[in-house]
Short mmCIF file of C-alpha atoms in Angstrom, two decimals:
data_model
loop_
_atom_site.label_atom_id
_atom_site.label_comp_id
_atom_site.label_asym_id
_atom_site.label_seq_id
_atom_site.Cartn_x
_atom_site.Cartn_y
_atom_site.Cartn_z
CA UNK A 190 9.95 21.94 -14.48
CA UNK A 191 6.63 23.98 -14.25
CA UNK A 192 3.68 23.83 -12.44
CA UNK A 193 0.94 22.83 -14.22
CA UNK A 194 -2.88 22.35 -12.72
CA UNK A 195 -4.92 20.05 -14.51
CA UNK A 196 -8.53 21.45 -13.19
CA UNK A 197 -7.47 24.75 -11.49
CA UNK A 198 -10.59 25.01 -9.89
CA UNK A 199 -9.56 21.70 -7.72
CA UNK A 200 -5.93 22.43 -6.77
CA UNK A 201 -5.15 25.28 -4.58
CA UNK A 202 -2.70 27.97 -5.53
CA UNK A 203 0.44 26.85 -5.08
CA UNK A 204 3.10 28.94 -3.58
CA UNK A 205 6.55 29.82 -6.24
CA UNK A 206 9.07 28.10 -4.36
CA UNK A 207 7.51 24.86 -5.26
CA UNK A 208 6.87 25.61 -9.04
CA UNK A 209 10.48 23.77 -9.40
CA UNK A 210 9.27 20.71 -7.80
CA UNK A 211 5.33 19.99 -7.69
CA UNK A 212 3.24 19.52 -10.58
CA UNK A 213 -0.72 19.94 -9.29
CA UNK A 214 -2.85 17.15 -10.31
CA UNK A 215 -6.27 17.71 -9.38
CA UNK A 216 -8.37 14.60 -7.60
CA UNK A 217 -11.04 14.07 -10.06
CA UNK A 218 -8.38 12.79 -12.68
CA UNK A 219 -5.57 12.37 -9.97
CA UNK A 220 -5.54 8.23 -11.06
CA UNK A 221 -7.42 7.17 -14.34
CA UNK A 222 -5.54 3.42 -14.24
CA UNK A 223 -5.96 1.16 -16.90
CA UNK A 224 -5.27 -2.20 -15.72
CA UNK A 225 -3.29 -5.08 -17.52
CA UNK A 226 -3.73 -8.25 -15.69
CA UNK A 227 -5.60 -9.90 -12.59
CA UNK A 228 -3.25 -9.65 -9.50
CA UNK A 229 -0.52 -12.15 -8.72
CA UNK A 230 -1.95 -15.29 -7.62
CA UNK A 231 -5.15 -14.64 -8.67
CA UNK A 232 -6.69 -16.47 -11.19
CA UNK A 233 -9.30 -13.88 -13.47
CA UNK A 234 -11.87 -13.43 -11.64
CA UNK A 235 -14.81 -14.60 -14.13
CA UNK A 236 -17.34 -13.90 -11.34
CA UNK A 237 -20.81 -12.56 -11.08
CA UNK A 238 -20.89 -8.52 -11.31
CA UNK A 239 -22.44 -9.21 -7.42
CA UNK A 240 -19.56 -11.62 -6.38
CA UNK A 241 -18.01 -8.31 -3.94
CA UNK A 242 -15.15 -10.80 -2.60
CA UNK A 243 -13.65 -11.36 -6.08
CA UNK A 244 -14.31 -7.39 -6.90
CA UNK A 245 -11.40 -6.58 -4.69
CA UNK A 246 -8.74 -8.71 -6.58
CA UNK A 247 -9.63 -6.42 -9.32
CA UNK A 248 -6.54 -4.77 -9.98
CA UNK A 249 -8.33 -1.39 -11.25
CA UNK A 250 -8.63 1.17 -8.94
CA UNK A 251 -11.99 2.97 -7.98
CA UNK A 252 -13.39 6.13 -8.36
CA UNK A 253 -15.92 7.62 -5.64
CA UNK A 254 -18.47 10.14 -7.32
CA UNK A 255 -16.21 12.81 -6.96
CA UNK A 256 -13.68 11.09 -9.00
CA UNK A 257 -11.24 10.81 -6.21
CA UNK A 258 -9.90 7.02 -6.21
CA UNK A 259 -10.59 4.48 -3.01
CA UNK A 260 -7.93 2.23 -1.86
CA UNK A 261 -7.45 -0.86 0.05
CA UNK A 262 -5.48 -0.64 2.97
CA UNK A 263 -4.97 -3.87 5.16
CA UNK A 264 -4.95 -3.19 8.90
CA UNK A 265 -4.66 -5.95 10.63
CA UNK A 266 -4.01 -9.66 10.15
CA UNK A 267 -3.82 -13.01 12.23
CA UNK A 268 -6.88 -12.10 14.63
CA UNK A 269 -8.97 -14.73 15.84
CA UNK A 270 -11.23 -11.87 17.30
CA UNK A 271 -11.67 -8.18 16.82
CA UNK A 272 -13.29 -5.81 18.50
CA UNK A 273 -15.51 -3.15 17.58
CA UNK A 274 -16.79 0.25 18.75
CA UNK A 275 -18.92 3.34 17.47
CA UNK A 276 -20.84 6.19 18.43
CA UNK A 277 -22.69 6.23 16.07
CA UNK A 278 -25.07 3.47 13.78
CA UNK A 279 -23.06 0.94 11.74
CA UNK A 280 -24.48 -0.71 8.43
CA UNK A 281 -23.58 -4.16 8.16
CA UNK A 282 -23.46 -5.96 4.83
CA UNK A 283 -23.55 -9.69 5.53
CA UNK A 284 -22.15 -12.08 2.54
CA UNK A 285 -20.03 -11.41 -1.04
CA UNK A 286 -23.12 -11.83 -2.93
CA UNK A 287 -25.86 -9.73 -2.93
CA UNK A 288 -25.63 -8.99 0.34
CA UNK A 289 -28.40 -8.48 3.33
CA UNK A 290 -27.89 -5.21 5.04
CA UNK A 291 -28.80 -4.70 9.08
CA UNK A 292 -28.48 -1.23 10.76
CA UNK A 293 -27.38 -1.40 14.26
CA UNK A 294 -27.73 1.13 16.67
CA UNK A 295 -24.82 3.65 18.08
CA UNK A 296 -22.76 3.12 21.61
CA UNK A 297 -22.22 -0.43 20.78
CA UNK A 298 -19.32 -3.09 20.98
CA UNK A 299 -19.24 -5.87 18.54
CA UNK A 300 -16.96 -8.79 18.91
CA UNK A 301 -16.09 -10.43 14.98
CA UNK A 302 -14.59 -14.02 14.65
CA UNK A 303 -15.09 -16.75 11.63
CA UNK A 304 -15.98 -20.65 11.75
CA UNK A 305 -17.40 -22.94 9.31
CA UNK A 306 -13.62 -22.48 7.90
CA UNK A 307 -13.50 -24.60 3.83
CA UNK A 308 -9.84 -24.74 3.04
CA UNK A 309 -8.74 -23.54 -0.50
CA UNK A 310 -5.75 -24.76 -2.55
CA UNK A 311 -2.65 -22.78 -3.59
CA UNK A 312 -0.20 -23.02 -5.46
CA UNK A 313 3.27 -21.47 -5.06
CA UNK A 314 5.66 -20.82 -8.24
CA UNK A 315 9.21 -19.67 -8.25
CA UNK A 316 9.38 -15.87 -9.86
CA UNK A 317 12.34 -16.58 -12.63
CA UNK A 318 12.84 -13.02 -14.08
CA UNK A 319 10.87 -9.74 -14.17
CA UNK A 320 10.43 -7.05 -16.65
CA UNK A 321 8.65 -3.20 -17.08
CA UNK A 322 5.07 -3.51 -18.06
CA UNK A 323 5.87 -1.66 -21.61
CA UNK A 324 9.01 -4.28 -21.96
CA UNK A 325 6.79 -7.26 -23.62
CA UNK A 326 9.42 -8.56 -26.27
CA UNK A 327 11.57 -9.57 -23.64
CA UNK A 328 8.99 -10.59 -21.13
CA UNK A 329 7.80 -12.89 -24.19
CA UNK A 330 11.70 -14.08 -25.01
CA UNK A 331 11.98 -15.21 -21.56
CA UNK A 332 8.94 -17.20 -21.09
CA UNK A 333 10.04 -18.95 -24.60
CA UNK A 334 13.36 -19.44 -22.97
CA UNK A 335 12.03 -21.39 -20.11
CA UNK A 336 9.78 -23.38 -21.70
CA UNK A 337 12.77 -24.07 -23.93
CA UNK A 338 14.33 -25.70 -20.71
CA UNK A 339 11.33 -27.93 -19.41
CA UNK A 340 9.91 -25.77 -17.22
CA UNK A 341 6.05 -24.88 -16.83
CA UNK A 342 5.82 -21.20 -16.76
CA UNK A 343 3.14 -18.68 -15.78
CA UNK A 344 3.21 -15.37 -16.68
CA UNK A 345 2.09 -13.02 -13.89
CA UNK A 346 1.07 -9.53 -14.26
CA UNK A 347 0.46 -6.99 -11.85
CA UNK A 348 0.25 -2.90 -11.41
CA UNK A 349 -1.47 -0.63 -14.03
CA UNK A 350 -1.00 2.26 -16.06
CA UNK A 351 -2.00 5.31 -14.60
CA UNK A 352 -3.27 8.28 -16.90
CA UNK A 353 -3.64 11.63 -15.44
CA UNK A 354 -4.85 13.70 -18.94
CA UNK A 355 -1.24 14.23 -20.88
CA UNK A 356 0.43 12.64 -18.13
CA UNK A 357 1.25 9.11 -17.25
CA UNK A 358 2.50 6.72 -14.67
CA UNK A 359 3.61 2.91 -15.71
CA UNK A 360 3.17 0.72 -12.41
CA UNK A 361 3.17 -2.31 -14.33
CA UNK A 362 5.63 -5.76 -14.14
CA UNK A 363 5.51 -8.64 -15.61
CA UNK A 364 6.98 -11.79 -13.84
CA UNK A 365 8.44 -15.07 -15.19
CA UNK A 366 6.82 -17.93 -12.47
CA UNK A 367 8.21 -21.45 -13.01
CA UNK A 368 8.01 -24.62 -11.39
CA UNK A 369 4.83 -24.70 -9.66
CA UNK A 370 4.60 -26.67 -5.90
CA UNK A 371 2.05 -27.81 -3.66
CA UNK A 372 3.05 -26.01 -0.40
CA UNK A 373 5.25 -22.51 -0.20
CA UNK A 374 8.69 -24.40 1.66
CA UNK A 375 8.75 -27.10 -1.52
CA UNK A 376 8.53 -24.32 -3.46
CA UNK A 377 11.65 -22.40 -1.64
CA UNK A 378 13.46 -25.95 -2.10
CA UNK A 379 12.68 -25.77 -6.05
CA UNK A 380 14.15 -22.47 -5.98
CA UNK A 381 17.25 -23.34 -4.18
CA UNK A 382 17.99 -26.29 -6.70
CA UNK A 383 17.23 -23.98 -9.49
CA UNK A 384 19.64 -21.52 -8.85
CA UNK A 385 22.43 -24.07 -8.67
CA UNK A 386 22.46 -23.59 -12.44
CA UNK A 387 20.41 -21.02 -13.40
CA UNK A 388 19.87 -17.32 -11.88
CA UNK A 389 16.32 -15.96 -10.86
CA UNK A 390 14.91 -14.23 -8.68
CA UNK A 391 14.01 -17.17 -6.11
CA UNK A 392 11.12 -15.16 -4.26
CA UNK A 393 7.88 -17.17 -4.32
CA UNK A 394 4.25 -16.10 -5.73
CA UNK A 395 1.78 -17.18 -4.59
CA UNK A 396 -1.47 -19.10 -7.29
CA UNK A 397 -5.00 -19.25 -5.60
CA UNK A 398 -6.68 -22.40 -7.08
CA UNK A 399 -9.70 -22.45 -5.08
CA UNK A 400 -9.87 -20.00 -2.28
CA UNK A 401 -10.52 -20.80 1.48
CA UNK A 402 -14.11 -19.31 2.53
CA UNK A 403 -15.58 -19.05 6.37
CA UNK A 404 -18.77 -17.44 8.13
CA UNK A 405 -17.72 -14.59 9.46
CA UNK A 406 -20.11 -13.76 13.12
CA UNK A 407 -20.51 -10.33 14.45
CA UNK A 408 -21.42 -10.91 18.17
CA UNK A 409 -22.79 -8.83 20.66
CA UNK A 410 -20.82 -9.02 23.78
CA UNK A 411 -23.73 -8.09 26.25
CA UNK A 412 -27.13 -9.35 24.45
CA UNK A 413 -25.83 -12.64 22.59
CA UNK A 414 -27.08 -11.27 19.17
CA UNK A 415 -25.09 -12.72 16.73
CA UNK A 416 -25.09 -11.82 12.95
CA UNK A 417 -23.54 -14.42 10.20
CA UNK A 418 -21.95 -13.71 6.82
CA UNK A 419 -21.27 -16.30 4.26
CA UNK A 420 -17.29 -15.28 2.90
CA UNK A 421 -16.90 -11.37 3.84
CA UNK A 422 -18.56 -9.17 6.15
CA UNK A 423 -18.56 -5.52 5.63
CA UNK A 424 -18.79 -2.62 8.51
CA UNK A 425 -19.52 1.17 8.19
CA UNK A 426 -20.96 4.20 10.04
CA UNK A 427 -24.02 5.20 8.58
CA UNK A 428 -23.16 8.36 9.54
CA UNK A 429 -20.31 9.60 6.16
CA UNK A 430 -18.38 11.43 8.93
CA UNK A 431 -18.91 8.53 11.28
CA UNK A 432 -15.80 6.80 12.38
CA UNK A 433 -15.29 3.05 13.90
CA UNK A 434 -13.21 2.01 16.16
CA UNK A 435 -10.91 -1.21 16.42
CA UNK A 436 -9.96 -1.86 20.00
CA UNK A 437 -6.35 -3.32 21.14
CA UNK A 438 -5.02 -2.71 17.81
CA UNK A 439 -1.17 -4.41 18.17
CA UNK A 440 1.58 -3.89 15.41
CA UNK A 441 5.12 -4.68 15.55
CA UNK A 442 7.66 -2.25 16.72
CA UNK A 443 4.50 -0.14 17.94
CA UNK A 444 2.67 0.27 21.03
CA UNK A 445 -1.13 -1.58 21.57
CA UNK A 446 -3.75 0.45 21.02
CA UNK A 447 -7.03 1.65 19.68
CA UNK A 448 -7.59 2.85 16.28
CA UNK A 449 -10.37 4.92 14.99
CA UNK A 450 -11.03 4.91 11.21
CA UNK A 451 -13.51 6.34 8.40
CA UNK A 452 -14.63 4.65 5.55
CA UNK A 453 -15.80 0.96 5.62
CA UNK A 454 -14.00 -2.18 7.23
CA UNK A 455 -14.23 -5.09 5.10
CA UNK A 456 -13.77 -8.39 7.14
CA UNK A 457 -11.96 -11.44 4.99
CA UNK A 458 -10.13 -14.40 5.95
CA UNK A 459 -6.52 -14.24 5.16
CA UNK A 460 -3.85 -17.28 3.96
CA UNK A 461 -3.74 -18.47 7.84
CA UNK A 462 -7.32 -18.96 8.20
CA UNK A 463 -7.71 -16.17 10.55
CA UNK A 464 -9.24 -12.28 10.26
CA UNK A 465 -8.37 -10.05 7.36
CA UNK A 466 -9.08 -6.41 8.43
CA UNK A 467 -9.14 -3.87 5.18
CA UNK A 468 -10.11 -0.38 5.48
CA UNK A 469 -12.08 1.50 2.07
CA UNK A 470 -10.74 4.53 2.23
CA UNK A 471 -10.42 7.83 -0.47
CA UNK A 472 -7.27 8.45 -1.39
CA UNK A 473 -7.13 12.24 0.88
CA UNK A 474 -8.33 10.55 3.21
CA UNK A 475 -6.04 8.40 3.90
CA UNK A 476 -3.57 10.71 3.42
CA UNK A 477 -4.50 12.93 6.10
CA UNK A 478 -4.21 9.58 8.05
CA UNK A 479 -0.65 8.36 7.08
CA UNK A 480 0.97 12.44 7.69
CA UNK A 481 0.39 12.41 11.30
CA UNK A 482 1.50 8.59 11.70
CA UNK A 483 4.84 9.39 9.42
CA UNK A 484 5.87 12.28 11.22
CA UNK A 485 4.79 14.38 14.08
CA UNK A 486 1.90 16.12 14.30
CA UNK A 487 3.17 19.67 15.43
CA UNK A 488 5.88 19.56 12.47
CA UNK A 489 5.81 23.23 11.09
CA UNK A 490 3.00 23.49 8.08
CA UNK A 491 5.57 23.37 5.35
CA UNK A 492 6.68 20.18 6.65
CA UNK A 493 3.86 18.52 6.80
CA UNK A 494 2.75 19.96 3.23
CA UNK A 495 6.65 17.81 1.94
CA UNK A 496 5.31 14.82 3.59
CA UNK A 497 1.42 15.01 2.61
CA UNK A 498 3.09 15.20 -1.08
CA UNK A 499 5.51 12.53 -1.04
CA UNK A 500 2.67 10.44 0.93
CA UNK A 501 0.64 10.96 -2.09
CA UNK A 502 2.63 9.96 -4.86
CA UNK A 503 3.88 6.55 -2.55
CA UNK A 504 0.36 5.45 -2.83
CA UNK A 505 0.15 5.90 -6.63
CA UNK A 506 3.18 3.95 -7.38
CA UNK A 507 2.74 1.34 -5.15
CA UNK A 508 -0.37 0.14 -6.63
CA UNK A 509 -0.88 -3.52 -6.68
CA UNK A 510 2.81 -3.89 -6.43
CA UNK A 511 3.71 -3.72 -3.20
CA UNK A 512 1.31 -6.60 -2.11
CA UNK A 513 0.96 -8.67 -4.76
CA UNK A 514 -2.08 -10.95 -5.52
CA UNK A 515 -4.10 -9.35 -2.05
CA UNK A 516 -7.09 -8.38 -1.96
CA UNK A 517 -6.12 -4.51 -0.76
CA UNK A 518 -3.29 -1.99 -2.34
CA UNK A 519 -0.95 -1.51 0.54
CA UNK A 520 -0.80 -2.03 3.95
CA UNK A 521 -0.63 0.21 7.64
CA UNK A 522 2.39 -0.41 8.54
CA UNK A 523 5.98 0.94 8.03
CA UNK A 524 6.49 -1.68 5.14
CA UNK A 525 4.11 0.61 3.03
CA UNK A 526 3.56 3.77 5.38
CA UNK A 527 1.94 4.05 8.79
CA UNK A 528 -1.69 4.88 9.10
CA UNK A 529 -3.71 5.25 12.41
CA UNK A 530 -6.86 5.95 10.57
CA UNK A 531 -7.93 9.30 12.04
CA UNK A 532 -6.76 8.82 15.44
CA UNK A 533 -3.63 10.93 15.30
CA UNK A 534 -4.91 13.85 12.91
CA UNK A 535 -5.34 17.02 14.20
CA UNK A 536 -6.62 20.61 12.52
CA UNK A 537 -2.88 21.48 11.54
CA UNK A 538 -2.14 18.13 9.91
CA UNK A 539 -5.41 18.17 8.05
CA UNK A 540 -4.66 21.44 6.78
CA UNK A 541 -1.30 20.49 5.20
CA UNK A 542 -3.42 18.06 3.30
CA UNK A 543 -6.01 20.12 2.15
CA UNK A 544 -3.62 22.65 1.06
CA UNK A 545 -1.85 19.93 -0.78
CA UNK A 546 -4.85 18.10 -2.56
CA UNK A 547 -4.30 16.24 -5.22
CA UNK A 548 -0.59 17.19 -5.68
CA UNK A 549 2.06 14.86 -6.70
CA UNK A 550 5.68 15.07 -7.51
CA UNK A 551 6.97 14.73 -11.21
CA UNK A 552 10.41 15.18 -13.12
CA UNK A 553 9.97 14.81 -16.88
CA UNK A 554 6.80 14.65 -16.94
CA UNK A 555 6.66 11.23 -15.16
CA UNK A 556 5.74 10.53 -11.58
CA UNK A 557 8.22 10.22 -9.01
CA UNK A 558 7.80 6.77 -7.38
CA UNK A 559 8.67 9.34 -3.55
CA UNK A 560 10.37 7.10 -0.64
CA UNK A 561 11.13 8.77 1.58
CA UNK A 562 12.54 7.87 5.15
CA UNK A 563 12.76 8.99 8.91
CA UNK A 564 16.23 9.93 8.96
CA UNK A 565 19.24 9.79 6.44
CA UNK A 566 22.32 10.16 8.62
CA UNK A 567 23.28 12.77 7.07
CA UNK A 568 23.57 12.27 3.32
CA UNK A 569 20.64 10.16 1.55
CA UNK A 570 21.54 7.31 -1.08
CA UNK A 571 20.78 6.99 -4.63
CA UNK A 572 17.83 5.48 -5.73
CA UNK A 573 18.67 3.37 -7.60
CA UNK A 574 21.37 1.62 -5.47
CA UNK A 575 18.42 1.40 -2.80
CA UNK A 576 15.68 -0.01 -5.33
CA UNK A 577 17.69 -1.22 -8.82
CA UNK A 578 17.01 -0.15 -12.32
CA UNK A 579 18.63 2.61 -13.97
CA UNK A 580 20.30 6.14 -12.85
CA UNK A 581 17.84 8.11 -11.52
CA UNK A 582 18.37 11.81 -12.38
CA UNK A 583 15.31 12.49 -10.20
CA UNK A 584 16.78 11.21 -7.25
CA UNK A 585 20.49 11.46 -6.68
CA UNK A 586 22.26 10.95 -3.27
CA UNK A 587 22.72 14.18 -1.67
CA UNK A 588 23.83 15.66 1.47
CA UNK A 589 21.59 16.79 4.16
CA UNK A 590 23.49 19.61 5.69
CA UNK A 591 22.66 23.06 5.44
CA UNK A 592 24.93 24.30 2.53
CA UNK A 593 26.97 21.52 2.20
CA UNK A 594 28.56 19.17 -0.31
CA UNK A 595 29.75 16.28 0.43
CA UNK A 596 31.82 13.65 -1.72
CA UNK A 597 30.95 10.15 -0.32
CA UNK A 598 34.05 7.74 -1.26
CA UNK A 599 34.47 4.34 0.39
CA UNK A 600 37.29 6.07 1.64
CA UNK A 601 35.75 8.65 3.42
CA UNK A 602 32.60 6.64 4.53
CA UNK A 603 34.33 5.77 8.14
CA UNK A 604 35.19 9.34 8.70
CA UNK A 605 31.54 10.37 7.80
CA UNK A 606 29.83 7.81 10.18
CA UNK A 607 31.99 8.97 13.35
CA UNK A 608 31.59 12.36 12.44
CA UNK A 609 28.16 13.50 10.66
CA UNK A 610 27.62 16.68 9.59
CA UNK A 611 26.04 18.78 12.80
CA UNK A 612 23.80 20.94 10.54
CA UNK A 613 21.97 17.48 9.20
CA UNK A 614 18.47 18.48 9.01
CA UNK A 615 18.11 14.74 9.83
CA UNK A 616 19.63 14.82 13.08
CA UNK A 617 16.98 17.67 14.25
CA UNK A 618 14.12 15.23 13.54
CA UNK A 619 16.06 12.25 14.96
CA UNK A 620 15.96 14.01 18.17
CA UNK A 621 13.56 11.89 19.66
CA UNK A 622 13.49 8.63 17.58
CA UNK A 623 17.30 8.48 17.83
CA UNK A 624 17.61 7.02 14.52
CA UNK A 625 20.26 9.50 12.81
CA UNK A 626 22.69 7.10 13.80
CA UNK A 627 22.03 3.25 14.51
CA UNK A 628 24.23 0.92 16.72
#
């Protein structure tokens, strides 16, 4: 492998003893997707250009002016209320179509809930096989094959094809749904009497008939004001640099707290009939978020540059696969990758990002889809006993320790987990999180 800069002007220099494993792809071009299908569950849209609610099931992602993509990140979910701060003026954007906007001045709190809730209709289908995006024959064969057998099938599509100039990433999947149900545990029954003959996946998706809608109110805690929004409700500083604050923010495994982020906050209702918080972010800018909320801030810079990298490249192959048929790209929590918005970034962490813009990892020519982890005990496994599919030559299992080799037999596997290897880079950064080794 050689480093190769797409726009040298964009991506910084990058040092030789990363030639072997970075290729630098510069933002403006960083994600050109071409997208396949509407998201899981989502019927296509066939709305008005102004319908902004149905705009975010689009599975295409968006470029800002400077060509550097925008995604969807949910941040919260199951709220009856949540609570607002800034410094500085917020624009509000009241309703999904053609929407009114109201300026409100700096130094206040606003309080955001929903009533007039319309329930929607959904149906839930049982996911039969999947295939690669470019493997259509035998996506085609196997929606024949059930149909054969009495079953009505849906074919779902999801992910896109990313271009990056003579480069290319293939996100896409095509799932075989069968044997649509009214409500999500029928369908987990269906699935359970399926599989007494026949074997399929057995995970549910999700089909969004007619989609639950709500007025969304924006209430001032001390004055009474209240603002309404028909179906989605969008917050954001007026200032570009201008952050907003989400108070009490509570995740699982994680400590309560507040969360400041950039960008805009785009208020939904979600499946239970409760808030939806998604945050519009750029793509470096949410990178700079998820570094210092993956590992810790005062890692050395080199460190930091590994993880700002591998970040990177996670969101690319992730799209609209991780969190199929929702209206946002990935999530803020460990399923997908942490992110505090801004609150945890400092000058040093920022700079590993900057230094890194736009720079993703390849082998062959073809993205690397970069999990990465907090600790590996000692020896990391093979990606493709972690994830499926074929052999990956890009990622092997391989040992941890400095200078070290080991051979990994069931064997030996005992021996290994009583006695890891003490020069584990692993068990230096498990120091604190005491996760090298788990009881």
């Amino acid at each position: 492998m050689t480093i190769h800069c797409i726009l040298s002007k964009m991506c910084p220099r990058v040092p030789s003893f990363t030639q072997k494993i970075v290729w630098c792809l510069a933002t403006a071009l960083y994600f050109g997707s071409t997208p396949i299908a509407s998201a899981v569950g989502v019927e296509p849209p066939g709305a008005a250009e102004t319908d902004r609610l149905e705009r975010l099931y689009d599975p295409e992602l968006k470029l800002a002016e400077s060509g550097e993509p925008t995604f969807l990140v949910r941040l919260l979910k199951g709220q009856t209320t949540v609570r607002l701060k800034s410094t500085s003026a917020l624009r509000f954007k009241m309703g999904a179509m053609e929407p009114a906007e109201i300026i409100v001045p700096g130094k206040t709190d606003w309080v955001i809930g929903i009533e007039d809730i319309i329930p929607g209709r959904t149906k839930h289908w049982v996911a039969a096989e999947r295939f690669s995006g470019d493997d259509a024959y035998r996506a085609s064969l196997a929606r024949s094959r059930w149909v054969g057998r009495g079953y009505a099938v849906r074919v779902v599509e999801t992910g896109a094809l990313i271009n990056l100039k003579d480069h290319s990433f293939d996100s896409r999947q095509v799932t075989i749904a069968i044997a649509p149900e009214a409500t999500h545990r029928a369908a987990k029954i269906r699935a359970a009497r399926v599989r007494q003959s026949r074997q399929v996946l057995g995970t549910i998706i999700e089909q969004v008939v007619k989609r639950s809608v709500g007025t969304f109110v924006a209430s001032h805690p001390k004055t009474g004001e209240q603002l309404r929004a028909p179906r989605m409700l969008t917050v954001e500083p007026v200032d570009p640099d201008g952050t907003v604050e989400i108070s009490g923010v509570s995740w699982p495994g994680r400590r309560r707290g507040d969360r400041r982020y950039r960008g805009q906050l785009i208020f939904l209702m979600g499946k239970d009939r409760k808030l939806l918080v998604v945050n519009r972010v750029s793509a470096e800018t949410l990178v700079s978020g998820v570094v210092p909320s993956e590992i810790y801030p005062r890692a050395p810079l080199e460190v930091l540059k590994a993880q700002a990298v591998v970040a990177r490249g996670f969101l690319v192959s992730k799209v609209r696969n991780r969190h199929r048929g929702e209206p946002y790209h990935l999530c803020a929590e460990s399923h997908c990758q942490a992110y505090h918005g801004v609150t945890r970034t400092t000058p040093h962490t920022d700079a590993a990002v900057t230094a890194t813009r736009g720079q993703v990892m390849l082998f062959s020519n073809v993205l690397i889809d970069t999990t990465y982890h907090s600790a590996c005990g000692g020896h990391t496994e093979a990606y493709d006993k972690m994830w499926g599919g074929e052999r990956s030559r890009a990622m092997p299992g391989v040992s941890d320790g400095i200078g070290q080799r080991l051979d990994i037999s069931d064997a030996s596997l005992k021996t290994f987990l009583k006695s890891p290897p003490a020069g584990a880079w692993c068990r230096k950064s498990a120091t604190q999180s005491k996760v090298f080794r788990w009881t």
